C-alpha cells in the first residue's frame, strides 16, 4: 500500500460566465475533477486519512458502503487497485448493472448487495459484525467517506487553491462555493479556513437528510452557510438545470454533472442574481468531480 499520499494538485482556473458579469462577481474554479481520471474529485481527499489509518494498522483491505452510482466506492476501488490493497463494497439495493458497478468489479472490489432494508440497517450497532467476521482486520470507512477523518483530508484542498492565487492575479479571495452531499468536504474547508474566508455550501440533498446537523457536529455553528440546491431530491434533474448546465459548459468549457456541480452552480447564480455578493467579490468554486457518475445519466 504505497503512493496514496502524493495527492496531485488541482488546477485553479478563471471561470468567465455571462451571468456573473452584470454583478461584477469574479469566479475561479478549483478543478478537483482533473486530479485523476479514476480517483476523481473530493473523494481522494476524503479517503486520505482512512488510507493512512489502514496502513498504520496493517489492515489487509478496506470496506465501505454506497449506491450503484457511488463516486465514493468508485474512488475507493480505484485507489485499491492503484495503491495495492483489497477492497469490498456494500451496495444499496439489489444487483444492478451500472457503469460504476462494472468499474468496481473491474478494479477488483468484492461487491455485496444488501437490498434496501439491509442497507437501512447501516447505522445499527451490530451492522458491521458479520462483515468484520468475513473480512477480519479490514478498515471500515463510513458511508460516503464522511466523518472527522474525511473532513481532515479535505482541509488540504484550501492550501492547493491558495498556492495558485497569484496565477489569477488575485491577492486574496472572499469565499468558497461548493456542493455538499454529506457536508464532509465543506467541513474540511471550514476547518482549514479557521474563519478566514466564508464557506458556502449548496446542498445536493434535501434539508431532512441531516447535513446541517452533521456539519455542526464536525465544525460547530460558524464559518459557513448552507443553501438548498437539491431541486426537490438528490437525483432529481429538471429541464431548467440541464439547460443551465449546457449554457455554462458551452461558455466556459467546464464539464459539469447534474447531481453536484451543476446544481451548485445554478444555486450560485440564484444567489448572485439575488444580490448576495457585493460587486468585486471573488469566489472560488470547488468542482468536486463526479464525472464518472454522469455515465449513469447518458
Ligand atoms: C461525494 C461528492 C460530493 C459531496 O461531498 P460531501 O463531502 O459528501 O459533501 C460532491 N460532489 C461530488 C462530485 C461528489 O462525488
XYZ file of C-alpha atoms and ligand atoms in Angstrom:
313
model
C 0.000 0.000 0.000
C 2.109 2.901 -1.251
C 1.820 6.206 -3.097
C -1.615 7.230 -1.872
C -0.401 10.328 -0.050
C 1.108 12.081 -3.064
C -2.092 13.875 -3.926
C -1.993 15.631 -7.287
C -2.612 19.394 -7.309
C -5.951 20.516 -8.751
C -5.585 23.418 -11.208
C -7.192 26.734 -10.239
C -8.715 28.406 -13.315
C -10.595 31.627 -14.004
C -14.203 30.951 -14.965
C -15.895 33.510 -17.209
C -19.685 33.155 -17.228
C -22.033 35.722 -18.720
C -24.464 35.661 -15.772
C -21.709 36.849 -13.415
C -20.686 39.877 -15.451
C -23.595 42.246 -14.660
C -22.936 41.722 -10.955
C -19.166 42.123 -11.181
C -18.574 38.856 -9.307
C -15.342 37.069 -10.182
C -15.215 33.295 -10.120
C -12.347 30.828 -10.183
C -12.775 27.071 -10.196
C -10.553 24.578 -8.388
C -10.650 21.575 -10.706
C -10.689 18.547 -8.401
C -12.279 16.767 -11.347
C -8.846 16.844 -13.004
C -6.677 15.376 -10.235
C -7.068 11.853 -11.564
C -9.099 10.077 -14.240
C -10.249 7.357 -11.826
C -9.840 8.551 -8.208
C -11.761 11.662 -9.007
C -12.558 14.815 -7.135
C -13.012 15.245 -3.427
C -13.068 11.507 -2.764
C -9.294 11.054 -2.724
C -9.023 13.819 -0.111
C -11.789 12.199 1.915
C -10.054 8.813 1.816
C -6.562 10.039 2.638
C -6.702 9.749 6.446
C -8.500 6.413 6.192
C -5.754 5.061 3.965
C -3.153 6.237 6.490
C -5.001 4.533 9.356
C -5.447 1.332 7.395
C -1.755 1.323 6.518
C -0.656 2.001 10.119
C -2.918 -0.805 11.337
C -1.604 -3.193 8.687
C -5.184 -3.740 7.519
C -5.384 -6.224 4.630
C -8.165 -4.251 2.981
C -10.792 -1.529 3.215
C -14.555 -1.918 3.229
C -17.211 0.756 2.732
C -20.764 1.303 1.511
C -22.687 3.245 -1.120
C -25.121 3.182 -4.030
C -24.870 1.764 -7.538
C -23.530 5.088 -8.913
C -21.362 5.913 -5.880
C -18.391 8.160 -6.614
C -17.027 7.208 -3.210
C -16.957 3.447 -3.877
C -15.565 4.136 -7.332
C -12.675 6.144 -5.880
C -12.048 3.545 -3.160
C -11.975 0.659 -5.623
C -9.686 2.558 -7.996
C -7.381 3.515 -5.111
C -7.232 -0.124 -4.004
C -6.173 -1.253 -7.447
C -3.675 1.604 -7.866
C -2.075 1.556 -4.430
C -2.254 -2.171 -3.766
C -4.887 -3.009 -1.189
C -8.032 -5.135 -1.289
C -11.474 -3.508 -1.235
C -15.032 -4.586 -0.528
C -18.198 -2.596 -1.186
C -21.597 -2.995 0.455
C -24.162 -1.724 -2.019
C -27.642 -0.335 -1.537
C -30.461 -2.198 -3.256
C -30.448 -5.267 -5.458
C -27.946 -6.419 -8.031
C -27.781 -3.841 -10.846
C -25.557 -3.429 -13.829
C -24.331 0.177 -13.971
C -21.100 1.594 -15.456
C -19.962 2.321 -11.897
C -20.619 -1.236 -10.680
C -18.812 -2.656 -13.690
C -15.809 -0.494 -12.806
C -15.907 -1.580 -9.163
C -15.673 -5.199 -10.245
C -13.016 -4.478 -12.852
C -10.919 -2.754 -10.151
C -11.178 -5.936 -8.057
C -13.657 -4.781 -5.412
C -15.726 -7.529 -3.736
C -19.301 -6.349 -4.201
C -22.145 -7.331 -1.849
C -25.750 -6.230 -2.448
C -27.576 -5.525 0.812
C -31.076 -4.844 -0.535
C -32.840 -1.673 0.630
C -33.822 -2.975 4.062
C -30.344 -4.330 4.718
C -28.774 -1.039 3.712
C -31.064 0.876 6.060
C -29.552 -1.117 8.946
C -26.164 0.518 8.399
C -26.386 2.729 11.487
C -27.450 -0.159 13.772
C -24.908 -1.196 16.407
C -24.447 -4.762 15.133
C -24.257 -3.846 11.455
C -20.528 -4.305 10.919
C -20.140 -7.531 12.912
C -20.771 -10.065 10.111
C -18.650 -8.034 7.696
C -15.795 -7.834 10.159
C -16.080 -11.605 10.566
C -15.942 -12.078 6.792
C -13.094 -9.562 6.357
C -11.052 -9.816 9.565
C -8.846 -6.810 10.337
C -10.143 -4.720 7.446
C -10.572 -0.990 7.929
C -14.186 0.249 7.697
C -14.929 3.628 6.088
C -18.319 5.230 6.828
C -20.788 5.846 4.004
C -19.519 8.433 1.527
C -16.224 8.752 3.425
C -17.996 11.041 5.900
C -16.929 11.996 9.405
C -13.937 13.691 11.030
C -11.264 11.707 9.165
C -12.829 12.608 5.827
C -13.010 16.274 6.790
C -9.382 16.305 7.923
C -8.216 15.155 4.496
C -10.361 17.784 2.762
C -8.688 20.564 4.738
C -5.724 20.136 2.330
C -7.870 21.492 -0.507
C -7.596 25.059 0.783
C -3.788 25.128 0.581
C -3.939 23.898 -3.021
C -6.078 26.867 -4.021
C -4.073 29.441 -2.052
C -0.825 28.344 -3.670
C -2.249 29.239 -7.105
C -3.976 32.592 -6.455
C -1.113 34.541 -7.999
C -1.696 32.752 -11.331
C -5.049 34.526 -11.489
C -3.607 37.840 -10.382
C -5.570 37.522 -7.152
C -4.035 38.656 -3.851
C -6.902 37.036 -1.959
C -10.447 35.673 -2.325
C -13.629 36.283 -0.376
C -15.341 32.916 -0.075
C -15.753 29.334 -1.259
C -18.753 27.929 -3.083
C -19.206 24.152 -3.294
C -21.734 21.331 -3.479
C -22.455 19.420 -0.272
C -23.673 15.820 -0.058
C -22.724 14.709 3.454
C -21.102 18.110 4.133
C -17.745 16.473 4.934
C -15.815 18.331 2.245
C -17.379 21.609 3.342
C -16.400 20.837 6.932
C -12.792 20.315 5.798
C -12.721 23.741 4.157
C -14.209 25.340 7.268
C -11.528 23.676 9.417
C -8.723 24.890 7.158
C -10.120 28.406 6.872
C -10.470 28.889 10.645
C -12.867 31.740 9.921
C -10.546 33.393 7.374
C -12.953 33.091 4.466
C -16.621 32.114 4.405
C -17.617 28.722 3.011
C -20.941 28.485 1.154
C -22.400 25.001 0.717
C -25.052 24.205 -1.892
C -26.916 21.179 -0.543
C -27.407 18.464 -3.168
C -29.757 16.610 -0.809
C -32.999 17.845 0.783
C -32.932 19.501 4.211
C -34.255 16.406 6.024
C -31.058 14.450 5.314
C -29.403 15.807 8.450
C -26.490 17.509 6.702
C -26.742 20.695 8.775
C -26.561 18.597 11.941
C -23.617 16.576 10.622
C -21.657 19.707 9.691
C -22.406 21.284 13.050
C -21.110 18.152 14.782
C -17.868 18.369 12.798
C -17.081 22.091 12.960
C -19.687 23.873 15.107
C -22.133 26.560 14.007
C -19.881 29.237 12.443
C -17.798 29.910 9.350
C -20.204 28.568 6.736
C -23.681 28.850 5.258
C -25.868 26.176 3.655
C -28.341 26.633 0.786
C -30.913 24.172 -0.531
C -29.777 23.362 -4.061
C -31.386 19.898 -4.266
C -34.243 20.898 -6.602
C -36.605 18.536 -4.799
C -34.406 15.475 -4.335
C -30.852 14.112 -4.614
C -31.171 12.552 -8.036
C -33.875 14.959 -9.307
C -32.844 16.580 -12.553
C -35.064 19.025 -14.447
C -35.022 20.825 -17.781
C -34.019 24.176 -16.300
C -30.966 22.582 -14.682
C -29.917 20.765 -17.853
C -30.345 23.898 -19.980
C -28.321 25.941 -17.492
C -25.520 23.333 -17.442
C -25.465 23.237 -21.203
C -25.060 27.023 -21.451
C -22.318 27.074 -18.815
C -20.421 24.216 -20.470
C -20.534 25.961 -23.828
C -19.416 29.285 -22.390
C -16.636 28.028 -20.174
C -15.670 24.564 -21.376
C -16.065 23.332 -17.801
C -17.595 19.814 -17.744
C -20.444 19.526 -15.241
C -22.593 16.701 -13.906
C -26.145 17.316 -12.714
C -26.078 15.910 -9.159
C -23.459 18.152 -7.574
C -21.528 20.660 -9.671
C -24.472 21.580 -11.927
C -26.859 22.124 -9.028
C -24.251 24.025 -7.022
C -23.506 26.398 -9.882
C -27.191 27.026 -10.517
C -27.711 27.813 -6.833
C -24.783 30.221 -7.079
C -26.410 32.010 -9.985
C -29.600 32.394 -7.944
C -27.665 33.934 -5.057
C -25.643 36.219 -7.325
C -28.833 37.410 -9.036
C -30.466 37.977 -5.645
C -27.608 40.339 -4.826
C -25.959 38.135 -2.198
C -22.450 39.183 -3.273
C -21.169 42.758 -3.482
C -19.506 43.950 -6.711
C -15.840 42.947 -6.757
C -16.419 39.735 -4.773
C -14.009 36.942 -5.639
C -15.277 33.393 -5.179
C -13.635 30.014 -5.551
C -15.985 27.325 -6.850
C -14.868 23.826 -5.919
C -15.507 21.392 -8.754
C -15.713 18.218 -6.709
C -15.528 15.812 -9.658
C -18.096 13.049 -10.039
C -17.996 12.912 -13.806
C -17.826 9.092 -13.745
C -21.331 9.039 -12.223
C -22.583 11.091 -15.188
C -22.440 7.947 -17.328
C -25.498 6.660 -15.471
C -27.482 9.594 -16.910
C -26.480 9.262 -20.531
C -19.367 12.928 -2.906
C -19.478 14.132 -3.740
C -19.825 15.385 -3.210
C -20.252 15.553 -1.795
O -19.185 15.589 -0.891
P -19.520 15.622 0.647
O -18.200 15.635 1.299
O -20.269 14.359 0.945
O -20.362 16.803 0.939
C -19.823 16.473 -4.042
N -19.511 16.352 -5.355
C -19.194 15.176 -5.884
C -18.905 15.116 -7.320
C -19.157 14.024 -5.117
O -18.851 12.853 -5.678
